[in-house]
PDB file of C-alpha atoms in Angstrom:
ATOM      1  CA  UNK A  14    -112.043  61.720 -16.144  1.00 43.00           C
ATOM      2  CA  UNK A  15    -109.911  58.539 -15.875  1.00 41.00           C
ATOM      3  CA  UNK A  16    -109.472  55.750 -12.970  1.00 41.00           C
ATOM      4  CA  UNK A  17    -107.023  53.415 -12.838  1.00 42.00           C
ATOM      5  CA  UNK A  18    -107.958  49.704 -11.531  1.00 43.00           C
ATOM      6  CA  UNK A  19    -105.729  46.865 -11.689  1.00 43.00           C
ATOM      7  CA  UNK A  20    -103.209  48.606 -13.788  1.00 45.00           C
ATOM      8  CA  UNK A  21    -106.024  49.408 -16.385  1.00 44.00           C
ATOM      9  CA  UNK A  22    -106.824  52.673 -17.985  1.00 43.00           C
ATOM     10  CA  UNK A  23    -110.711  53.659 -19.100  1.00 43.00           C
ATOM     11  CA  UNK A  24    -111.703  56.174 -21.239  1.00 46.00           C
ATOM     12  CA  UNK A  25    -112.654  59.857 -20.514  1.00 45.00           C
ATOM     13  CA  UNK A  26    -116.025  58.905 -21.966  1.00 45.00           C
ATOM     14  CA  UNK A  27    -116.539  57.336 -18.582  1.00 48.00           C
ATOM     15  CA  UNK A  28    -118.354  54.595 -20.640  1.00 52.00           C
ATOM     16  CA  UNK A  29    -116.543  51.597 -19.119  1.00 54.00           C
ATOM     17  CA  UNK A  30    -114.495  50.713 -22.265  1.00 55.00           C
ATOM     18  CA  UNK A  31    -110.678  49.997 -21.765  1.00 58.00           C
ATOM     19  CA  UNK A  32    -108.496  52.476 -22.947  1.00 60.00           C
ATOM     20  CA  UNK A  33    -106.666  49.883 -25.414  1.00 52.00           C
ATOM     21  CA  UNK A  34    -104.071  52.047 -26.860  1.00 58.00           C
ATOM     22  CA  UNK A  35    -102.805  53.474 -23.287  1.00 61.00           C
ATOM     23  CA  UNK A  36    -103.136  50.220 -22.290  1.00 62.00           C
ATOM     24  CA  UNK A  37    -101.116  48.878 -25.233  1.00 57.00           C
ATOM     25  CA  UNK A  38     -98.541  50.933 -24.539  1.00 63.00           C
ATOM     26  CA  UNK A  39     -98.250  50.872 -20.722  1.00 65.00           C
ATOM     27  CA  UNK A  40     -97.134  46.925 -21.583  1.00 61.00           C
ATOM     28  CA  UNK A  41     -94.984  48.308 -24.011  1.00 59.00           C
ATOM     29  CA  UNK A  42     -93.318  50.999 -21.642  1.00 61.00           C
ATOM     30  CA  UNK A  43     -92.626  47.344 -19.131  1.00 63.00           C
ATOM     31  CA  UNK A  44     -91.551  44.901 -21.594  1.00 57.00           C
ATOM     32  CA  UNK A  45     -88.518  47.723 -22.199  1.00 57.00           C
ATOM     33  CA  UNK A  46     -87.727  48.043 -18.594  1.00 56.00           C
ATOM     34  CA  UNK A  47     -87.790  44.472 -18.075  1.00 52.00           C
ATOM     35  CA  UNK A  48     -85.396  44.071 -21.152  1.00 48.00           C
ATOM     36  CA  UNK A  49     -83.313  46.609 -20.458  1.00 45.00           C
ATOM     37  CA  UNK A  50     -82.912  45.515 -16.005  1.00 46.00           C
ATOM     38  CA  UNK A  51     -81.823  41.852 -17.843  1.00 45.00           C
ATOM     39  CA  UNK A  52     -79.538  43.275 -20.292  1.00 42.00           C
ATOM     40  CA  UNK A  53     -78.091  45.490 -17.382  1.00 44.00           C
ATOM     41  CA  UNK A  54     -77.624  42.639 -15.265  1.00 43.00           C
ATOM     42  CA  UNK A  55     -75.972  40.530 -18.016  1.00 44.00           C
ATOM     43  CA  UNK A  56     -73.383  43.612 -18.850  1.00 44.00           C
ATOM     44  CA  UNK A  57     -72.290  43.097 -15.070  1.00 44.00           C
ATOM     45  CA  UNK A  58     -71.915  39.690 -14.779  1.00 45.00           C
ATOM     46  CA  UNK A  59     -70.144  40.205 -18.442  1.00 45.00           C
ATOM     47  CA  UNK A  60     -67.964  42.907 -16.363  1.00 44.00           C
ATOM     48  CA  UNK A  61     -67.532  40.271 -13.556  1.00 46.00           C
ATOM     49  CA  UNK A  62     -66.666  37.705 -15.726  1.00 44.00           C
ATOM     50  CA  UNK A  63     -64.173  39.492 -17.450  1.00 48.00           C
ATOM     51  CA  UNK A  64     -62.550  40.776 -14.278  1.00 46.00           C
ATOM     52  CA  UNK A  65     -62.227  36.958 -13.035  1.00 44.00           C
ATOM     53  CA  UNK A  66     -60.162  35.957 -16.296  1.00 42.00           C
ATOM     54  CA  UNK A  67     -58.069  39.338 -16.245  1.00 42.00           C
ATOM     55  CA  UNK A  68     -57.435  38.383 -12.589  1.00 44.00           C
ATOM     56  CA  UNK A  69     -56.331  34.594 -13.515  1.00 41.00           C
ATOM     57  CA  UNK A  70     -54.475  35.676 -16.519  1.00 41.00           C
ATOM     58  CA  UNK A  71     -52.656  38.310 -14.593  1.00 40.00           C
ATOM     59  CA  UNK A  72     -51.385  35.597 -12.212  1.00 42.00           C
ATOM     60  CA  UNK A  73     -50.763  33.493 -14.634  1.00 43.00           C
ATOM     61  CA  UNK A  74     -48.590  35.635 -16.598  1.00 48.00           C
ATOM     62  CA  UNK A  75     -46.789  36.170 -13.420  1.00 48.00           C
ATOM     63  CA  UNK A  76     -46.006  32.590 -12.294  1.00 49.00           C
ATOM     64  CA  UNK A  77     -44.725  32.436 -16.145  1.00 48.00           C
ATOM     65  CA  UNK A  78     -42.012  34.957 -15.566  1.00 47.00           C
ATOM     66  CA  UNK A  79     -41.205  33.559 -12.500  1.00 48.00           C
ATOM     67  CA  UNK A  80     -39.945  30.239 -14.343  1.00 46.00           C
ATOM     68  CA  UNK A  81     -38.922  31.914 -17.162  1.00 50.00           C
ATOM     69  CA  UNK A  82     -36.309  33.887 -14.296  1.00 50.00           C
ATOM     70  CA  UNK A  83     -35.515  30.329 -12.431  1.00 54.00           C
ATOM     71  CA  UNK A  84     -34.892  28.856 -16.298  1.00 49.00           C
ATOM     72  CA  UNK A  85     -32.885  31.754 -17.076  1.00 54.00           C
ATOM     73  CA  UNK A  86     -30.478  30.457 -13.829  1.00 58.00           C
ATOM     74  CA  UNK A  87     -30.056  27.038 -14.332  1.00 55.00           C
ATOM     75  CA  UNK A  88     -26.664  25.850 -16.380  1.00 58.00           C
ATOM     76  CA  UNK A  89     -26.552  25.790 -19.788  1.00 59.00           C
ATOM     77  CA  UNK A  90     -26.392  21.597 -21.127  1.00 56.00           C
ATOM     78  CA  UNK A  91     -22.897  20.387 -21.845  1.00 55.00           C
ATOM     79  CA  UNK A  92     -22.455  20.915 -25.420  1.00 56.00           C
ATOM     80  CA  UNK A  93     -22.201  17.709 -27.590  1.00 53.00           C
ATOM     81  CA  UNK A  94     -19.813  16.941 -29.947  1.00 56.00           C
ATOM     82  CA  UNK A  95     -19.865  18.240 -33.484  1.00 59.00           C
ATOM     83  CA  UNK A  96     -18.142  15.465 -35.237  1.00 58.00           C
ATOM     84  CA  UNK A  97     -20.026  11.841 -34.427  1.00 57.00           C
ATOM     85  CA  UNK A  98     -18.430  10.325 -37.209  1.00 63.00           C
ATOM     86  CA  UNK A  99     -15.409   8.711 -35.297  1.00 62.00           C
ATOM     87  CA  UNK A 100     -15.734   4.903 -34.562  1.00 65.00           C
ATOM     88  CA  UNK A 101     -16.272   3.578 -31.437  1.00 64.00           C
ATOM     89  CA  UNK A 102     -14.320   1.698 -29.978  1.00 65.00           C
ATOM     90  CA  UNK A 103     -13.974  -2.212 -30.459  1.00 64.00           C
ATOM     91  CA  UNK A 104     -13.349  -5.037 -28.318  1.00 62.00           C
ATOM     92  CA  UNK A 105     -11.787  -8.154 -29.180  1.00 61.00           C
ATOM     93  CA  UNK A 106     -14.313 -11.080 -29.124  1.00 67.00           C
ATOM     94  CA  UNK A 107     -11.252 -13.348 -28.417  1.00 70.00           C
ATOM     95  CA  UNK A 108     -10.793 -14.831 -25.061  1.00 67.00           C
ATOM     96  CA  UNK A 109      -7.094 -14.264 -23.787  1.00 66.00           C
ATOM     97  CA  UNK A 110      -5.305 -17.864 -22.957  1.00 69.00           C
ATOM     98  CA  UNK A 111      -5.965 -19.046 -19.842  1.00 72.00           C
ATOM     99  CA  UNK A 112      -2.698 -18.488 -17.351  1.00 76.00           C
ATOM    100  CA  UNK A 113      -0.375 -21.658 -17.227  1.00 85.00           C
ATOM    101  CA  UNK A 114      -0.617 -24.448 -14.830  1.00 91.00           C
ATOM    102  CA  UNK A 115       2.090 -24.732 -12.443  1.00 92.00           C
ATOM    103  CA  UNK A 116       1.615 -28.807 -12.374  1.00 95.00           C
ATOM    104  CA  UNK A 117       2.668 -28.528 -16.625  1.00 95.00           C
ATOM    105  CA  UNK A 118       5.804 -27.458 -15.151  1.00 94.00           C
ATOM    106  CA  UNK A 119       6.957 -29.825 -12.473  1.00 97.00           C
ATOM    107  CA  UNK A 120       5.216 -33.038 -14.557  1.00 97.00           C
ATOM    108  CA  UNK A 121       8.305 -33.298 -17.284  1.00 96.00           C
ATOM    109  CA  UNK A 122      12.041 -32.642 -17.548  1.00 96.00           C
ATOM    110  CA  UNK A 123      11.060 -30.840 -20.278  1.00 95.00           C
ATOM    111  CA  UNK A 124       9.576 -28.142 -18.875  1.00 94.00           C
ATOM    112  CA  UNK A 125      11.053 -28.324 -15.282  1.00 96.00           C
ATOM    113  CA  UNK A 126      14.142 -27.033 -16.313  1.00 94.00           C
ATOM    114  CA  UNK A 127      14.834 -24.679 -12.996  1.00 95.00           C
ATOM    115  CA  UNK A 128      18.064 -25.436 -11.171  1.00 95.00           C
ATOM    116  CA  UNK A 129      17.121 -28.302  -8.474  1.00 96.00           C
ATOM    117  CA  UNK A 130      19.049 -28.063  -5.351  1.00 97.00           C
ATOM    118  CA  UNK A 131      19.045 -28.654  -1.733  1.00 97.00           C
ATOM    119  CA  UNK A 132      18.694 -24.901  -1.024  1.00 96.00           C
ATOM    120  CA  UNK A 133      16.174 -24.729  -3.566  1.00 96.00           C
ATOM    121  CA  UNK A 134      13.721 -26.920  -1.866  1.00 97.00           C
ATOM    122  CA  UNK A 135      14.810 -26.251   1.952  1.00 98.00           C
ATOM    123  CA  UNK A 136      16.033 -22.900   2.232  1.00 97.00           C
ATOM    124  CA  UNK A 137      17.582 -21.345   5.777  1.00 96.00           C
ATOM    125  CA  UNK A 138      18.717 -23.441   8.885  1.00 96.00           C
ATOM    126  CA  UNK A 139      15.035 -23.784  10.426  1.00 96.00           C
ATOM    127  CA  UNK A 140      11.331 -24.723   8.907  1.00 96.00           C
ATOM    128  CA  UNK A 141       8.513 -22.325  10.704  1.00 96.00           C
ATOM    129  CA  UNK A 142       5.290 -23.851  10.522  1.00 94.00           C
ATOM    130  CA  UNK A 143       2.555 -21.697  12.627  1.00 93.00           C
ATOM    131  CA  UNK A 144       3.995 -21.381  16.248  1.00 95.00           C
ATOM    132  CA  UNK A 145       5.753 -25.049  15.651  1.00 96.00           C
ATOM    133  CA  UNK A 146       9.620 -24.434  15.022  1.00 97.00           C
ATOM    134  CA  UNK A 147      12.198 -27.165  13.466  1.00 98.00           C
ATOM    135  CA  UNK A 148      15.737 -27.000  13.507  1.00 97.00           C
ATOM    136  CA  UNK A 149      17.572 -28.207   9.925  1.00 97.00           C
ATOM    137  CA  UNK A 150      19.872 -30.553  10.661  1.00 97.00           C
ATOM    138  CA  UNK A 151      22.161 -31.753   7.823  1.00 97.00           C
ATOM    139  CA  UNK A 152      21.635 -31.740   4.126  1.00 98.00           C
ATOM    140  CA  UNK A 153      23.254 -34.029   1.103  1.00 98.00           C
ATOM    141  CA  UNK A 154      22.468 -34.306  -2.851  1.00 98.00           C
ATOM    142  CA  UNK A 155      23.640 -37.270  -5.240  1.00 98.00           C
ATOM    143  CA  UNK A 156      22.746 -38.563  -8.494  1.00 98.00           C
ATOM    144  CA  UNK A 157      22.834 -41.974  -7.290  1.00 97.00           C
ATOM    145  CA  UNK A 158      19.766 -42.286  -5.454  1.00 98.00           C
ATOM    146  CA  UNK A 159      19.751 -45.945  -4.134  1.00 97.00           C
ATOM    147  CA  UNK A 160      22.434 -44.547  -2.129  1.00 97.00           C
ATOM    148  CA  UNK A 161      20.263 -42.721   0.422  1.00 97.00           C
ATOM    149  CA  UNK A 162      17.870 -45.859   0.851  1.00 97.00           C
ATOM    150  CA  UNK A 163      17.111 -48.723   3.446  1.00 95.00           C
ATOM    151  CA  UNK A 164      15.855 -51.908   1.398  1.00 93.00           C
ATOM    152  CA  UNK A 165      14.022 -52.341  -1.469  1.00 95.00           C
ATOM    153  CA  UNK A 166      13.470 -48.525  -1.653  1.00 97.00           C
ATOM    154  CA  UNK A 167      16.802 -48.204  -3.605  1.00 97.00           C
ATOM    155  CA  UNK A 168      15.946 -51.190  -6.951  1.00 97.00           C
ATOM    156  CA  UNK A 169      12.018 -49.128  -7.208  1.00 98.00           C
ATOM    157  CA  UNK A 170      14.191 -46.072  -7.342  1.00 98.00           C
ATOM    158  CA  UNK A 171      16.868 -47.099  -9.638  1.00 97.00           C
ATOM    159  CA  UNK A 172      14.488 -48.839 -11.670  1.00 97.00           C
ATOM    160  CA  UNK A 173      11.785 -45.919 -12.458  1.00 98.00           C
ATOM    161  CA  UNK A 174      15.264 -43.992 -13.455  1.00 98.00           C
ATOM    162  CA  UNK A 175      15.390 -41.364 -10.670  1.00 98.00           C
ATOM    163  CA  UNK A 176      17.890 -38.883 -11.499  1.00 97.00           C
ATOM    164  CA  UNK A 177      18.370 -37.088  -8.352  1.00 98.00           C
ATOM    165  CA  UNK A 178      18.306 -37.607  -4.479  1.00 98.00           C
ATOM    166  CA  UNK A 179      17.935 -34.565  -2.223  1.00 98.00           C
ATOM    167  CA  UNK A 180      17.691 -35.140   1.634  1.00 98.00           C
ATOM    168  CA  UNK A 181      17.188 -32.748   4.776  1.00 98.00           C
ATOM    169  CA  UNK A 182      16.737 -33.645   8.318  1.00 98.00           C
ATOM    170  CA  UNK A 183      14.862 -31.407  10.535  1.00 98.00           C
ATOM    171  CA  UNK A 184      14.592 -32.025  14.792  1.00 97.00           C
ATOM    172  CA  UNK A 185      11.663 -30.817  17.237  1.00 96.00           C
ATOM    173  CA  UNK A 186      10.872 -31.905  20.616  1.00 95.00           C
ATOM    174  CA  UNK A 187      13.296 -35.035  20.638  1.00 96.00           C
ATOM    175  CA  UNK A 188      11.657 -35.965  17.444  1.00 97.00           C
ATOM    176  CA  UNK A 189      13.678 -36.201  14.097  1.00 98.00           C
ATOM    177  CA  UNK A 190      12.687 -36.596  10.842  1.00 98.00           C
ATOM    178  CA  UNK A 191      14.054 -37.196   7.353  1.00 98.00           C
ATOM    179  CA  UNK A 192      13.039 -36.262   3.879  1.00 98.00           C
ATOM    180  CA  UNK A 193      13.805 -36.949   0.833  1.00 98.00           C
ATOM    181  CA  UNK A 194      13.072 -36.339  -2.978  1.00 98.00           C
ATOM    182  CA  UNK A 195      13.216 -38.036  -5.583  1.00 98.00           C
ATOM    183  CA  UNK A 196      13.709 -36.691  -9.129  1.00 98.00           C
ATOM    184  CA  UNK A 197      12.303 -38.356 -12.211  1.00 98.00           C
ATOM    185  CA  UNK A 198      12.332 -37.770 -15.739  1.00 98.00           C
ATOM    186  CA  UNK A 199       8.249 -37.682 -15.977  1.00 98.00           C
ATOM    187  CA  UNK A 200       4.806 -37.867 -13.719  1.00 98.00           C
ATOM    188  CA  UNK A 201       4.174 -41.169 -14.461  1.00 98.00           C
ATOM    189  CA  UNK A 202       7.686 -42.905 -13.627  1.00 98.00           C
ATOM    190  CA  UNK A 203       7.028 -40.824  -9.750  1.00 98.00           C
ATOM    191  CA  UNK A 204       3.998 -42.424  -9.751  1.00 98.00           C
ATOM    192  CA  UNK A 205       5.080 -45.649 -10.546  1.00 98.00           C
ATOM    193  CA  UNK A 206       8.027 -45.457  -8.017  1.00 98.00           C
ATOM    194  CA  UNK A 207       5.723 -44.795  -4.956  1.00 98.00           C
ATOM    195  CA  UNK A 208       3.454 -47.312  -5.882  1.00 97.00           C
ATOM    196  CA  UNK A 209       6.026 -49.940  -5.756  1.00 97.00           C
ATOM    197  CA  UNK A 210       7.569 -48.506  -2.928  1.00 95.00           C
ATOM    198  CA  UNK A 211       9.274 -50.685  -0.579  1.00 92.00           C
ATOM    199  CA  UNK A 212      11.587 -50.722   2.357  1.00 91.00           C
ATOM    200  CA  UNK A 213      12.022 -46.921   3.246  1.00 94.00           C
ATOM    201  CA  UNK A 214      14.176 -43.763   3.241  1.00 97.00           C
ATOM    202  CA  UNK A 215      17.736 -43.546   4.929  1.00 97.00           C
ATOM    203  CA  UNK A 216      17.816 -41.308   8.160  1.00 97.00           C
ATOM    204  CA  UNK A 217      20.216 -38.540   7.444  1.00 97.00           C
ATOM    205  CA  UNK A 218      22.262 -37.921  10.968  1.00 96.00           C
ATOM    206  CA  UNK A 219      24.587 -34.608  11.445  1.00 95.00           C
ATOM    207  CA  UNK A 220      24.357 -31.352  12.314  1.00 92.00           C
ATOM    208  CA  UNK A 221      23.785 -32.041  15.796  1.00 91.00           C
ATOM    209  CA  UNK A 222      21.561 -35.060  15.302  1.00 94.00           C
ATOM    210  CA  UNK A 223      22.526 -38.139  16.463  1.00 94.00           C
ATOM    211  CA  UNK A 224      21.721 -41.050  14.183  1.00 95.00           C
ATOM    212  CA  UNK A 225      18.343 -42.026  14.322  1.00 96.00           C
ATOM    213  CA  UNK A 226      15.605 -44.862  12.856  1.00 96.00           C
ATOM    214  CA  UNK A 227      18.440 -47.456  11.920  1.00 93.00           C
ATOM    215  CA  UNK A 228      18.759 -51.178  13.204  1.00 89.00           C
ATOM    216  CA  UNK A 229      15.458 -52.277  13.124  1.00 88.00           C
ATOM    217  CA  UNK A 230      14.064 -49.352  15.238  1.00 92.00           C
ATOM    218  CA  UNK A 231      10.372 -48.790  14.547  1.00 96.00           C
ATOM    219  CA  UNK A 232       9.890 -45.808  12.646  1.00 97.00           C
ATOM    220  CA  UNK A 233       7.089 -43.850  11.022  1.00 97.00           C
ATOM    221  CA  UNK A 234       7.668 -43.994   7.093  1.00 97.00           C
ATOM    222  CA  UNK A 235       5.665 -42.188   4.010  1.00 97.00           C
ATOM    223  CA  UNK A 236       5.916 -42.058   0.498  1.00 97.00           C
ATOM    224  CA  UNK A 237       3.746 -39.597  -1.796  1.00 98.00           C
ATOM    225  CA  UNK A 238       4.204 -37.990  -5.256  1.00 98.00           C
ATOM    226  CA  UNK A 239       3.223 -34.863  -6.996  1.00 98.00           C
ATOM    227  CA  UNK A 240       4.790 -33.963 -10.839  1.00 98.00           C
ATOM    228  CA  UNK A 241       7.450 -35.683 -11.532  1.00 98.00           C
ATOM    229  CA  UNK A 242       8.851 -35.505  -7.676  1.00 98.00           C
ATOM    230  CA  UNK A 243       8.390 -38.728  -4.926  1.00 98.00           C
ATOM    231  CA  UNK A 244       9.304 -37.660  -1.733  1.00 98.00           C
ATOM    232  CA  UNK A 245       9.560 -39.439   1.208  1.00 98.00           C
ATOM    233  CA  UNK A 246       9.970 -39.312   4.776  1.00 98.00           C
ATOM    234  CA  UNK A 247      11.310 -41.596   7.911  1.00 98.00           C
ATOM    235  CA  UNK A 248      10.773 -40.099  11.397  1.00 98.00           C
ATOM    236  CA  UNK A 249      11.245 -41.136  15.136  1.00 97.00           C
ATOM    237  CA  UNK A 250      12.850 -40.126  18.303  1.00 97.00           C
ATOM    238  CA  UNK A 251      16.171 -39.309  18.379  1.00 95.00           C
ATOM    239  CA  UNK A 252      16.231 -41.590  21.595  1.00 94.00           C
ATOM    240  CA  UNK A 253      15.578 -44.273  19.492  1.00 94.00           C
ATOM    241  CA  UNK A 254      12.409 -45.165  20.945  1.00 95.00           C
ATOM    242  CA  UNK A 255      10.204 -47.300  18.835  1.00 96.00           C
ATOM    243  CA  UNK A 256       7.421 -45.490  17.340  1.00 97.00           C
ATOM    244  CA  UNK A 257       3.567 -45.917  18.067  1.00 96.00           C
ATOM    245  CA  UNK A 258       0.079 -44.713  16.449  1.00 95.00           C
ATOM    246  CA  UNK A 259       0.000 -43.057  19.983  1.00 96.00           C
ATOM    247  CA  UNK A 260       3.184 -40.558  19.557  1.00 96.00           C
ATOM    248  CA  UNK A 261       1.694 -37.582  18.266  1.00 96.00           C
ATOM    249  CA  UNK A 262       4.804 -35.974  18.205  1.00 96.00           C
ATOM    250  CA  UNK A 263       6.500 -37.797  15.745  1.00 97.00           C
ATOM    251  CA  UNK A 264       3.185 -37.499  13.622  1.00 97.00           C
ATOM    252  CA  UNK A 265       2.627 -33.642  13.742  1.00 97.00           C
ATOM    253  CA  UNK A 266       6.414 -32.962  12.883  1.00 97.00           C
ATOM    254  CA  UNK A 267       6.343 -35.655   9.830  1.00 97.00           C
ATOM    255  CA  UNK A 268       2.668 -33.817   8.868  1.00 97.00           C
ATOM    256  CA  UNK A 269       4.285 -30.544   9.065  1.00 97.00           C
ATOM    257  CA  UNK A 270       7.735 -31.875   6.651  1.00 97.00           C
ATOM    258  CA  UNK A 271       5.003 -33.198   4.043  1.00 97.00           C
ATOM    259  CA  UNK A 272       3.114 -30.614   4.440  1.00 97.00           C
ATOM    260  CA  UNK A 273       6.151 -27.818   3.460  1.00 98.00           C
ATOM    261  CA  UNK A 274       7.470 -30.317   1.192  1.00 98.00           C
ATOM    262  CA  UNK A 275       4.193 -30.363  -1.323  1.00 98.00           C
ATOM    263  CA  UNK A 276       4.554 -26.722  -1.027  1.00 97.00           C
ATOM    264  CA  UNK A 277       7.657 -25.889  -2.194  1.00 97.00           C
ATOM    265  CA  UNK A 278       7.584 -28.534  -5.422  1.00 98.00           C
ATOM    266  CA  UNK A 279       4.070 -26.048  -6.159  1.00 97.00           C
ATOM    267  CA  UNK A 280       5.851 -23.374  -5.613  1.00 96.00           C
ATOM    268  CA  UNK A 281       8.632 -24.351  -7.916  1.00 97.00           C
ATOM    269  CA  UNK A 282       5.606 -24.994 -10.781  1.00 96.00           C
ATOM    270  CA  UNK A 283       4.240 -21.394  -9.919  1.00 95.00           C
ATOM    271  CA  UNK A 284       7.421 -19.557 -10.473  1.00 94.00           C
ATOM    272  CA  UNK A 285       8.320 -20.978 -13.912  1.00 94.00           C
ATOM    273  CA  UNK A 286       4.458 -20.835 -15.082  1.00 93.00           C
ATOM    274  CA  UNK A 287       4.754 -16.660 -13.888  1.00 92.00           C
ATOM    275  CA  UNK A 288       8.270 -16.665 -15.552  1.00 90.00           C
ATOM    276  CA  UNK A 289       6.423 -18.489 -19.087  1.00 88.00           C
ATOM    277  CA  UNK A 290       3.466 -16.292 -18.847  1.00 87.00           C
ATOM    278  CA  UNK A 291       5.702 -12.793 -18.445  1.00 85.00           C
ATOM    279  CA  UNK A 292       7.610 -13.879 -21.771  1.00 80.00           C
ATOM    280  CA  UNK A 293       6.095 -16.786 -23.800  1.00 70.00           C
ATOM    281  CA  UNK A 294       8.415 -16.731 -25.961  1.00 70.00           C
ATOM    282  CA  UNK A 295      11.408 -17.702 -23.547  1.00 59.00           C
TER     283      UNK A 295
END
């Protein structure tokens, strides 16, 4: 007869001795099941496992094919060039020449060599300067340039050998004014000539200006040079009113003379330096 008691089995001899070998193998008989419920429960999560990383692969592989398909769409790259051997191209380290200077060619005879007339420097029969309007009056061109002179002017001309006299006479407002220019053979002799500049320009009367800024009638006067060209002016009022620092008149149309004057010597430079630099070898 057998009891069990606290998981123990006793002997059918009833004499209180464990049954060692039932006992033995009743721990033997849980050991298994407890080996075998862990190794279960490993196989699972092995299962679960295993499910997780066929799930991520899975996705994976699909997001894969998806940019394979978008690469598959986009352009193909420009093909390069098969031959790399030709040379590139070169650039001159050589600085082109500078253009010419317009000055170089209104400083000498020997380069000013354009035809000079009265046309030439005052072209058409009125000077527009802004909203100010002159009238030419009469024009007059001679090689002997003492000729067109009041005083001293003529000797300081003759002297620095001026070769040429040109004179125009332009009107605005009952204001008249005179200009003149003087040819020489070089810069420095037009230099030289204003800086000993004396006396004064003759007023040039005609073409429906009465004569003007003669016997002893105060009159503005200026002398300036630029290349090989003096040019001067004498200016009043056709009334023959003396002149004053307070007639702005008389100052703003001699200004405005000057002014075009300087111009159109540049100008004459800037042609012939453009005509030089489109065939040097004119």
């Amino acid at each position: 007869m057998s009891f069990g008691q606290g998981g123990a089995s006793w002997g059918p001899g009833g004499d209180g001795t464990p049954d060692w070998a039932a006992m033995a193998e009743e721990s033997a008989a849980r050991a298994r099941r407890k080996k075998l419920m862990m190794i279960g429960g490993g196989a699972l999560a092995t299962v679960a496992i295993g499910a997780i990383v066929t799930t991520a692969v899975v996705t994976s592989n699909g997001g894969t094919g998806k940019a394979d398909k978008n690469a598959s769409q986009l352009p193909a790259p420009a093909d390069l060039p098969e031959d790399t051997s030709a040379p590139a191209p070169s650039f001159s380290s050589v600085a082109p020449p500078p253009p010419p200077d317009p000055k170089d060619y209104i400083s000498s005879a020997e380069k000013d060599r354009a035809p000079i007339t009265v046309d030439g420097f005052f072209p058409g029969k009125k000077l527009t300067m802004g909203d100010r309007v002159h009238l030419k009056g009469a024009t007059s061109s001679t090689a002997k340039c003492a000729t067109g002179t009041q005083g001293a002017l003529g000797p300081v001309l003759t002297n620095n050998g001026c070769d040429r006299l040109i004179r125009a006479t332009y009107r605005k407002d009952g204001v008249a004014v005179t200009v003149g220019i003087a040819v020489f053979g070089t810069e420095a002799r037009a230099k030289k000539a204003v800086d000993q500049s004396s006396g004064g320009l003759a007023s040039l009367s005609g073409g429906g200006i009465d004569t003007f800024c003669r016997g002893g009638t105060v009159c503005l006067r200026t002398a300036n040079s630029y290349g090989r060209y003096a040019y001067f002016t004498v200016g009043g009022f056709v009334n023959g009113k003396r002149v004053t620092t307070a007639d702005k008149g008389v100052y703003a149309v001699n200004k405005d003379l000057t002014n075009f004057t300087f111009r159109q010597i540049h100008r004459r430079g800037q042609l012939q330096a453009s005509q030089a630099a489109a065939d040097p070898n004119a």
